[in-house]
GROMACS .gro file of C-alpha atoms in nm:
model
  404
    1UNK     CA    1  -7.475   3.035   1.462
    2UNK     CA    2  -7.268   3.349   1.452
    3UNK     CA    3  -7.163   3.294   1.850
    4UNK     CA    4  -7.033   2.915   1.736
    5UNK     CA    5  -6.909   3.019   1.449
    6UNK     CA    6  -6.695   3.334   1.645
    7UNK     CA    7  -6.570   3.062   1.901
    8UNK     CA    8  -6.480   2.780   1.647
    9UNK     CA    9  -6.252   3.058   1.475
   10UNK     CA   10  -6.115   3.238   1.785
   11UNK     CA   11  -6.021   2.812   1.881
   12UNK     CA   12  -5.851   2.779   1.529
   13UNK     CA   13  -5.685   3.106   1.531
   14UNK     CA   14  -5.525   3.017   1.921
   15UNK     CA   15  -5.448   2.676   1.799
   16UNK     CA   16  -5.207   2.776   1.496
   17UNK     CA   17  -5.039   3.055   1.711
   18UNK     CA   18  -4.955   2.871   2.020
   19UNK     CA   19  -4.825   2.540   1.744
   20UNK     CA   20  -4.621   2.818   1.566
   21UNK     CA   21  -4.241   2.858   1.650
   22UNK     CA   22  -4.153   2.901   2.005
   23UNK     CA   23  -4.207   3.317   1.997
   24UNK     CA   24  -4.400   3.392   2.339
   25UNK     CA   25  -4.311   3.788   2.298
   26UNK     CA   26  -4.583   4.068   2.314
   27UNK     CA   27  -4.503   4.107   1.968
   28UNK     CA   28  -4.638   3.773   1.874
   29UNK     CA   29  -4.920   3.863   2.119
   30UNK     CA   30  -4.985   4.200   1.950
   31UNK     CA   31  -5.006   4.037   1.555
   32UNK     CA   32  -5.262   3.742   1.702
   33UNK     CA   33  -5.466   4.009   1.857
   34UNK     CA   34  -5.460   4.167   1.533
   35UNK     CA   35  -5.574   3.811   1.328
   36UNK     CA   36  -5.847   3.750   1.633
   37UNK     CA   37  -6.009   4.110   1.553
   38UNK     CA   38  -6.026   4.031   1.162
   39UNK     CA   39  -6.156   3.681   1.241
   40UNK     CA   40  -6.412   3.828   1.441
   41UNK     CA   41  -6.505   4.081   1.148
   42UNK     CA   42  -6.529   3.808   0.909
   43UNK     CA   43  -6.784   3.596   1.127
   44UNK     CA   44  -6.997   3.898   1.212
   45UNK     CA   45  -7.017   4.020   0.889
   46UNK     CA   46  -7.122   3.627   0.728
   47UNK     CA   47  -7.451   3.538   0.665
   48UNK     CA   48  -7.660   3.381   0.964
   49UNK     CA   49  -7.543   2.990   0.946
   50UNK     CA   50  -7.211   3.052   0.720
   51UNK     CA   51  -6.909   2.834   0.826
   52UNK     CA   52  -6.628   2.996   1.030
   53UNK     CA   53  -6.293   3.034   0.783
   54UNK     CA   54  -6.086   2.765   0.721
   55UNK     CA   55  -5.750   2.738   0.914
   56UNK     CA   56  -5.498   2.549   0.675
   57UNK     CA   57  -5.316   2.219   0.763
   58UNK     CA   58  -4.999   2.396   0.587
   59UNK     CA   59  -4.834   2.734   0.663
   60UNK     CA   60  -4.570   2.929   0.594
   61UNK     CA   61  -4.402   3.225   0.805
   62UNK     CA   62  -4.057   3.439   0.783
   63UNK     CA   63  -3.863   3.687   0.814
   64UNK     CA   64  -3.523   3.844   0.710
   65UNK     CA   65  -3.288   4.153   0.754
   66UNK     CA   66  -3.046   4.405   0.587
   67UNK     CA   67  -2.806   4.549   0.732
   68UNK     CA   68  -2.547   4.847   0.654
   69UNK     CA   69  -2.212   4.932   0.876
   70UNK     CA   70  -2.054   5.217   0.834
   71UNK     CA   71  -1.709   5.205   1.069
   72UNK     CA   72  -1.540   5.444   1.165
   73UNK     CA   73  -1.235   5.305   1.123
   74UNK     CA   74  -1.049   5.246   0.755
   75UNK     CA   75  -0.929   4.932   0.915
   76UNK     CA   76  -1.281   4.768   0.853
   77UNK     CA   77  -1.497   4.802   0.505
   78UNK     CA   78  -1.786   4.959   0.515
   79UNK     CA   79  -2.040   4.706   0.396
   80UNK     CA   80  -2.450   4.640   0.302
   81UNK     CA   81  -2.547   4.297   0.366
   82UNK     CA   82  -2.879   4.087   0.296
   83UNK     CA   83  -2.773   3.927   0.622
   84UNK     CA   84  -3.085   3.675   0.685
   85UNK     CA   85  -3.360   3.551   0.421
   86UNK     CA   86  -3.523   3.278   0.611
   87UNK     CA   87  -3.867   3.079   0.539
   88UNK     CA   88  -4.043   2.847   0.772
   89UNK     CA   89  -4.293   2.575   0.679
   90UNK     CA   90  -4.554   2.443   0.945
   91UNK     CA   91  -4.811   2.194   0.935
   92UNK     CA   92  -5.069   2.009   1.159
   93UNK     CA   93  -5.149   1.685   1.116
   94UNK     CA   94  -5.397   1.657   1.387
   95UNK     CA   95  -5.530   1.892   1.713
   96UNK     CA   96  -5.217   1.718   1.883
   97UNK     CA   97  -4.949   1.644   1.645
   98UNK     CA   98  -4.712   1.934   1.413
   99UNK     CA   99  -4.444   2.011   1.279
  100UNK     CA  100  -4.228   2.272   1.246
  101UNK     CA  101  -3.950   2.437   1.035
  102UNK     CA  102  -3.731   2.707   0.924
  103UNK     CA  103  -3.473   2.740   0.625
  104UNK     CA  104  -3.228   3.026   0.639
  105UNK     CA  105  -3.011   3.215   0.351
  106UNK     CA  106  -2.698   3.427   0.500
  107UNK     CA  107  -2.530   3.709   0.300
  108UNK     CA  108  -2.753   3.675  -0.007
  109UNK     CA  109  -2.549   3.438  -0.248
  110UNK     CA  110  -2.447   3.071  -0.133
  111UNK     CA  111  -2.153   2.932  -0.327
  112UNK     CA  112  -1.797   2.773  -0.264
  113UNK     CA  113  -1.662   3.090  -0.320
  114UNK     CA  114  -1.898   3.345  -0.154
  115UNK     CA  115  -1.955   3.430   0.235
  116UNK     CA  116  -2.273   3.268   0.217
  117UNK     CA  117  -2.454   2.957   0.382
  118UNK     CA  118  -2.780   2.787   0.373
  119UNK     CA  119  -2.880   2.601   0.661
  120UNK     CA  120  -3.170   2.396   0.821
  121UNK     CA  121  -3.247   2.633   1.145
  122UNK     CA  122  -3.513   2.428   1.251
  123UNK     CA  123  -3.681   2.085   1.154
  124UNK     CA  124  -3.882   1.912   1.471
  125UNK     CA  125  -4.200   1.729   1.553
  126UNK     CA  126  -4.420   1.804   1.837
  127UNK     CA  127  -4.699   1.619   1.993
  128UNK     CA  128  -4.921   1.762   2.264
  129UNK     CA  129  -5.039   1.559   2.547
  130UNK     CA  130  -5.184   1.844   2.740
  131UNK     CA  131  -5.056   2.206   2.781
  132UNK     CA  132  -4.859   2.111   3.075
  133UNK     CA  133  -4.676   1.814   2.856
  134UNK     CA  134  -4.566   1.839   2.500
  135UNK     CA  135  -4.306   1.569   2.363
  136UNK     CA  136  -4.097   1.701   2.080
  137UNK     CA  137  -3.811   1.537   1.858
  138UNK     CA  138  -3.553   1.676   1.565
  139UNK     CA  139  -3.348   2.021   1.541
  140UNK     CA  140  -3.454   2.265   1.777
  141UNK     CA  141  -3.366   2.567   1.960
  142UNK     CA  142  -3.197   2.536   2.275
  143UNK     CA  143  -3.385   2.796   2.526
  144UNK     CA  144  -3.124   2.948   2.677
  145UNK     CA  145  -3.115   3.350   2.665
  146UNK     CA  146  -3.359   3.554   2.558
  147UNK     CA  147  -3.282   3.586   2.173
  148UNK     CA  148  -3.192   3.254   2.068
  149UNK     CA  149  -3.558   3.159   2.087
  150UNK     CA  150  -3.702   3.497   2.016
  151UNK     CA  151  -3.450   3.626   1.704
  152UNK     CA  152  -3.701   3.795   1.430
  153UNK     CA  153  -3.539   4.143   1.417
  154UNK     CA  154  -3.880   4.311   1.487
  155UNK     CA  155  -3.876   4.178   1.790
  156UNK     CA  156  -3.521   4.256   1.948
  157UNK     CA  157  -3.354   4.596   1.988
  158UNK     CA  158  -3.072   4.711   1.747
  159UNK     CA  159  -2.936   4.646   1.413
  160UNK     CA  160  -2.710   4.362   1.497
  161UNK     CA  161  -2.792   4.117   1.744
  162UNK     CA  162  -2.641   4.151   2.088
  163UNK     CA  163  -2.328   4.040   2.149
  164UNK     CA  164  -2.352   3.864   2.511
  165UNK     CA  165  -2.649   3.644   2.331
  166UNK     CA  166  -2.399   3.570   2.048
  167UNK     CA  167  -2.040   3.540   2.174
  168UNK     CA  168  -2.062   3.384   2.481
  169UNK     CA  169  -2.467   3.212   2.415
  170UNK     CA  170  -2.432   3.119   2.039
  171UNK     CA  171  -2.722   3.200   1.903
  172UNK     CA  172  -2.862   3.053   1.664
  173UNK     CA  173  -2.832   2.750   1.891
  174UNK     CA  174  -2.960   2.461   1.788
  175UNK     CA  175  -2.957   2.078   1.811
  176UNK     CA  176  -3.057   1.764   1.750
  177UNK     CA  177  -3.243   1.570   2.016
  178UNK     CA  178  -3.576   1.560   2.207
  179UNK     CA  179  -3.756   1.731   2.517
  180UNK     CA  180  -4.063   1.781   2.741
  181UNK     CA  181  -4.189   2.067   2.742
  182UNK     CA  182  -4.508   2.279   2.891
  183UNK     CA  183  -4.682   2.526   3.095
  184UNK     CA  184  -4.780   2.497   3.436
  185UNK     CA  185  -4.960   2.691   3.696
  186UNK     CA  186  -4.881   3.052   3.717
  187UNK     CA  187  -4.719   3.115   3.394
  188UNK     CA  188  -4.460   2.905   3.471
  189UNK     CA  189  -4.303   2.715   3.126
  190UNK     CA  190  -4.070   2.479   3.145
  191UNK     CA  191  -3.841   2.269   2.902
  192UNK     CA  192  -3.602   2.010   2.936
  193UNK     CA  193  -3.419   1.733   2.728
  194UNK     CA  194  -3.148   1.560   2.568
  195UNK     CA  195  -2.981   1.656   2.286
  196UNK     CA  196  -2.668   1.643   2.054
  197UNK     CA  197  -2.352   1.893   2.204
  198UNK     CA  198  -2.039   2.094   2.119
  199UNK     CA  199  -1.710   1.935   1.952
  200UNK     CA  200  -1.392   2.063   2.091
  201UNK     CA  201  -1.192   1.967   1.891
  202UNK     CA  202  -1.380   2.176   1.588
  203UNK     CA  203  -1.276   2.503   1.778
  204UNK     CA  204  -1.134   2.744   1.561
  205UNK     CA  205  -1.203   3.105   1.711
  206UNK     CA  206  -1.161   3.187   2.089
  207UNK     CA  207  -1.332   3.537   2.021
  208UNK     CA  208  -1.629   3.379   2.025
  209UNK     CA  209  -1.632   3.095   2.312
  210UNK     CA  210  -1.748   2.770   2.206
  211UNK     CA  211  -1.930   2.897   1.886
  212UNK     CA  212  -1.750   2.717   1.652
  213UNK     CA  213  -1.755   2.389   1.813
  214UNK     CA  214  -2.092   2.382   1.743
  215UNK     CA  215  -2.198   2.083   1.566
  216UNK     CA  216  -2.594   2.258   1.394
  217UNK     CA  217  -2.718   1.923   1.303
  218UNK     CA  218  -2.488   1.860   1.039
  219UNK     CA  219  -2.343   1.468   1.083
  220UNK     CA  220  -2.281   1.541   1.444
  221UNK     CA  221  -2.035   1.324   1.662
  222UNK     CA  222  -2.256   1.175   1.894
  223UNK     CA  223  -2.004   0.982   2.153
  224UNK     CA  224  -2.104   1.214   2.411
  225UNK     CA  225  -2.453   1.417   2.448
  226UNK     CA  226  -2.578   1.662   2.650
  227UNK     CA  227  -2.865   1.779   2.861
  228UNK     CA  228  -3.012   2.093   2.920
  229UNK     CA  229  -3.349   2.242   3.130
  230UNK     CA  230  -3.511   2.549   3.184
  231UNK     CA  231  -3.773   2.736   3.367
  232UNK     CA  232  -3.956   3.079   3.227
  233UNK     CA  233  -4.210   3.243   3.416
  234UNK     CA  234  -4.407   3.531   3.308
  235UNK     CA  235  -4.706   3.743   3.413
  236UNK     CA  236  -4.841   4.094   3.308
  237UNK     CA  237  -4.525   4.231   3.103
  238UNK     CA  238  -4.257   4.055   3.331
  239UNK     CA  239  -4.046   3.783   3.166
  240UNK     CA  240  -3.813   3.606   3.454
  241UNK     CA  241  -3.641   3.254   3.388
  242UNK     CA  242  -3.290   3.099   3.325
  243UNK     CA  243  -3.155   2.786   3.181
  244UNK     CA  244  -2.844   2.523   3.242
  245UNK     CA  245  -2.698   2.323   2.920
  246UNK     CA  246  -2.404   2.101   3.042
  247UNK     CA  247  -2.233   1.783   2.819
  248UNK     CA  248  -1.895   1.688   2.728
  249UNK     CA  249  -1.733   1.804   2.405
  250UNK     CA  250  -1.437   1.586   2.326
  251UNK     CA  251  -1.639   1.345   2.138
  252UNK     CA  252  -1.390   1.070   2.205
  253UNK     CA  253  -1.136   1.235   1.977
  254UNK     CA  254  -1.374   1.197   1.643
  255UNK     CA  255  -1.206   1.557   1.516
  256UNK     CA  256  -0.904   1.508   1.716
  257UNK     CA  257  -0.714   1.247   1.812
  258UNK     CA  258  -0.547   1.393   2.045
  259UNK     CA  259  -0.863   1.454   2.253
  260UNK     CA  260  -0.980   1.078   2.310
  261UNK     CA  261  -1.061   1.029   2.667
  262UNK     CA  262  -1.061   1.361   2.716
  263UNK     CA  263  -1.424   1.515   2.848
  264UNK     CA  264  -1.367   1.860   2.781
  265UNK     CA  265  -1.693   1.916   2.979
  266UNK     CA  266  -1.908   2.227   2.904
  267UNK     CA  267  -2.125   2.365   3.125
  268UNK     CA  268  -2.339   2.692   3.044
  269UNK     CA  269  -2.589   2.881   3.225
  270UNK     CA  270  -2.814   3.197   3.187
  271UNK     CA  271  -3.024   3.426   3.411
  272UNK     CA  272  -3.282   3.668   3.232
  273UNK     CA  273  -3.556   3.916   3.307
  274UNK     CA  274  -3.760   4.157   3.122
  275UNK     CA  275  -4.021   4.412   3.241
  276UNK     CA  276  -4.261   4.624   3.036
  277UNK     CA  277  -4.481   4.850   3.196
  278UNK     CA  278  -4.647   5.158   3.005
  279UNK     CA  279  -4.402   5.274   2.716
  280UNK     CA  280  -4.116   5.142   2.939
  281UNK     CA  281  -3.904   4.832   2.820
  282UNK     CA  282  -3.616   4.713   3.058
  283UNK     CA  283  -3.411   4.382   3.019
  284UNK     CA  284  -3.099   4.223   3.165
  285UNK     CA  285  -2.932   3.914   3.063
  286UNK     CA  286  -2.617   3.732   3.224
  287UNK     CA  287  -2.414   3.415   3.076
  288UNK     CA  288  -2.180   3.198   3.221
  289UNK     CA  289  -1.981   2.864   3.107
  290UNK     CA  290  -1.703   2.693   3.169
  291UNK     CA  291  -1.496   2.463   2.927
  292UNK     CA  292  -1.312   2.183   3.113
  293UNK     CA  293  -0.938   2.065   3.061
  294UNK     CA  294  -0.843   2.361   2.834
  295UNK     CA  295  -0.456   2.248   2.910
  296UNK     CA  296  -0.542   1.962   2.723
  297UNK     CA  297  -0.700   2.114   2.439
  298UNK     CA  298  -0.429   2.390   2.405
  299UNK     CA  299  -0.246   2.083   2.329
  300UNK     CA  300  -0.422   1.932   2.084
  301UNK     CA  301  -0.457   2.244   1.911
  302UNK     CA  302  -0.072   2.325   1.940
  303UNK     CA  303  -0.019   2.009   1.724
  304UNK     CA  304  -0.359   2.021   1.491
  305UNK     CA  305  -0.343   2.389   1.417
  306UNK     CA  306  -0.207   2.619   1.135
  307UNK     CA  307  -0.238   2.924   1.363
  308UNK     CA  308  -0.226   2.795   1.724
  309UNK     CA  309  -0.434   2.988   1.989
  310UNK     CA  310  -0.529   2.922   2.369
  311UNK     CA  311  -0.841   2.754   2.388
  312UNK     CA  312  -1.149   2.931   2.599
  313UNK     CA  313  -1.204   2.782   2.918
  314UNK     CA  314  -1.430   3.055   3.099
  315UNK     CA  315  -1.700   3.259   2.919
  316UNK     CA  316  -1.916   3.507   3.097
  317UNK     CA  317  -2.107   3.853   2.981
  318UNK     CA  318  -2.410   4.036   3.064
  319UNK     CA  319  -2.616   4.304   2.949
  320UNK     CA  320  -2.864   4.566   3.039
  321UNK     CA  321  -3.088   4.740   2.777
  322UNK     CA  322  -3.357   5.001   2.851
  323UNK     CA  323  -3.610   5.171   2.563
  324UNK     CA  324  -3.951   5.378   2.574
  325UNK     CA  325  -4.171   5.391   2.330
  326UNK     CA  326  -4.225   5.781   2.264
  327UNK     CA  327  -4.439   5.790   2.028
  328UNK     CA  328  -4.708   5.495   1.926
  329UNK     CA  329  -5.037   5.573   1.688
  330UNK     CA  330  -5.204   5.312   1.467
  331UNK     CA  331  -4.952   5.053   1.396
  332UNK     CA  332  -4.690   5.351   1.405
  333UNK     CA  333  -4.430   5.301   1.717
  334UNK     CA  334  -4.103   5.460   1.790
  335UNK     CA  335  -3.869   5.359   2.083
  336UNK     CA  336  -3.530   5.468   2.159
  337UNK     CA  337  -3.315   5.248   2.338
  338UNK     CA  338  -2.972   5.223   2.486
  339UNK     CA  339  -2.773   4.888   2.597
  340UNK     CA  340  -2.455   4.834   2.836
  341UNK     CA  341  -2.252   4.497   2.701
  342UNK     CA  342  -1.990   4.310   2.921
  343UNK     CA  343  -1.792   4.028   2.757
  344UNK     CA  344  -1.488   3.840   2.922
  345UNK     CA  345  -1.383   3.531   2.749
  346UNK     CA  346  -1.072   3.360   2.934
  347UNK     CA  347  -0.861   3.173   2.775
  348UNK     CA  348  -0.600   2.900   2.909
  349UNK     CA  349  -0.237   3.076   2.866
  350UNK     CA  350   0.052   2.883   2.778
  351UNK     CA  351   0.351   3.124   2.736
  352UNK     CA  352   0.597   2.836   2.713
  353UNK     CA  353   0.432   2.748   2.359
  354UNK     CA  354   0.310   3.105   2.279
  355UNK     CA  355  -0.036   3.086   2.379
  356UNK     CA  356  -0.160   3.394   2.510
  357UNK     CA  357  -0.465   3.579   2.615
  358UNK     CA  358  -0.628   3.780   2.348
  359UNK     CA  359  -0.727   4.120   2.475
  360UNK     CA  360  -1.005   4.211   2.254
  361UNK     CA  361  -1.169   3.908   2.431
  362UNK     CA  362  -1.243   4.141   2.720
  363UNK     CA  363  -1.474   4.406   2.609
  364UNK     CA  364  -1.721   4.666   2.701
  365UNK     CA  365  -1.981   4.768   2.421
  366UNK     CA  366  -2.234   5.047   2.464
  367UNK     CA  367  -2.514   5.099   2.143
  368UNK     CA  368  -2.736   5.352   2.118
  369UNK     CA  369  -3.043   5.411   1.865
  370UNK     CA  370  -3.394   5.338   1.810
  371UNK     CA  371  -3.643   5.089   1.649
  372UNK     CA  372  -3.903   5.210   1.420
  373UNK     CA  373  -4.238   4.972   1.360
  374UNK     CA  374  -4.357   5.114   1.057
  375UNK     CA  375  -4.596   4.791   1.133
  376UNK     CA  376  -4.598   4.564   1.430
  377UNK     CA  377  -4.399   4.318   1.199
  378UNK     CA  378  -4.174   4.564   1.002
  379UNK     CA  379  -3.909   4.786   1.174
  380UNK     CA  380  -3.658   5.018   1.091
  381UNK     CA  381  -3.344   5.052   1.294
  382UNK     CA  382  -3.061   5.252   1.384
  383UNK     CA  383  -2.739   5.325   1.623
  384UNK     CA  384  -2.414   5.398   1.721
  385UNK     CA  385  -2.176   5.116   1.875
  386UNK     CA  386  -1.875   5.218   2.066
  387UNK     CA  387  -1.647   4.926   2.187
  388UNK     CA  388  -1.383   5.036   2.459
  389UNK     CA  389  -1.103   4.759   2.395
  390UNK     CA  390  -1.101   4.729   2.039
  391UNK     CA  391  -1.192   5.109   1.848
  392UNK     CA  392  -1.205   4.953   1.531
  393UNK     CA  393  -1.529   4.813   1.565
  394UNK     CA  394  -1.681   5.125   1.645
  395UNK     CA  395  -1.999   5.174   1.368
  396UNK     CA  396  -2.294   5.356   1.265
  397UNK     CA  397  -2.559   5.096   1.198
  398UNK     CA  398  -2.872   5.133   0.974
  399UNK     CA  399  -3.113   4.823   0.924
  400UNK     CA  400  -3.446   4.684   0.818
  401UNK     CA  401  -3.627   4.387   0.981
  402UNK     CA  402  -3.933   4.182   0.875
  403UNK     CA  403  -4.135   3.887   0.983
  404UNK     CA  404  -4.458   3.703   0.928
   0.00000   0.00000   0.00000
């Protein structure tokens, strides 16, 4: 009977983990193993014939971070911030149908006079036909890069998220839509679908590429939809993958009438790799995007913006990162790291109308520091960052992050 109870308990634990948020990282696997070990202990200590521990149909998850940024230049204020507080709610209707959601609060206070925001980061349902085929629908994360789907503070290095996956790939990037995903033979996972896209009529900040045109599921203009596809391969500490997202962004002039009939097609893609062996971790991402019809976007921006700017038409960036776990004992884990990043956001210049390339959109960033896990789900961080083009961003960072 104990063997039967143990098998049932492990099956339930694995089911909860595989139907939780999309976080197929070694950290998640490590947490799962701890939960399995605890279930084993419960079953082994239970009297013969007793039932396996019950798994609740509804579960709660969460993550958050507290950050401190001390800038070298007096042009930028030194600040401490409750950067993010996120709570997730998940429900298992039956062995095939599940629901997943996250509610995020940023900067501690949300009101019309404050910088804080409240938003739904995810809200989607998933129906599992088999491991190889799942159907999802709702507001979900787009599978480009590494950080966008796995962005909890204990899962990445550095106090701040890397800039390639925030200024080029607009993490946290989610869209309303439907997709099919699953695990194929040999550790290969696919994810394809159709979703809402960007609205170039909402562009207001070329320093972050197309990020300001992201609709986030809020009354999203849906005249122009987008499609995406991603493939990822995992095996023994190795991750290799890539993805692509493409669709028109003019939205038939819904946000700016001057864009009626303008395609302004956005195509963004990435390739990424991660390798872990012993205490060494290596990671790299390259992301590239093109926004068409930038000259027509410039004309629309000139006519409607109080502070006109040259529209972004090419966005690319890359980083390489190395970390080494110099101390690991029980739940304690200390790992120094270094990351080198390159950002290149090119704008459609129009000198006749005073629209020029912003030199700060060509940037090189060096980040060095450490992560110190006091528990696999709780991390202390410190780093220094140096910017080659805009030295006013040079700073020292401290952070605390958690997830559960």
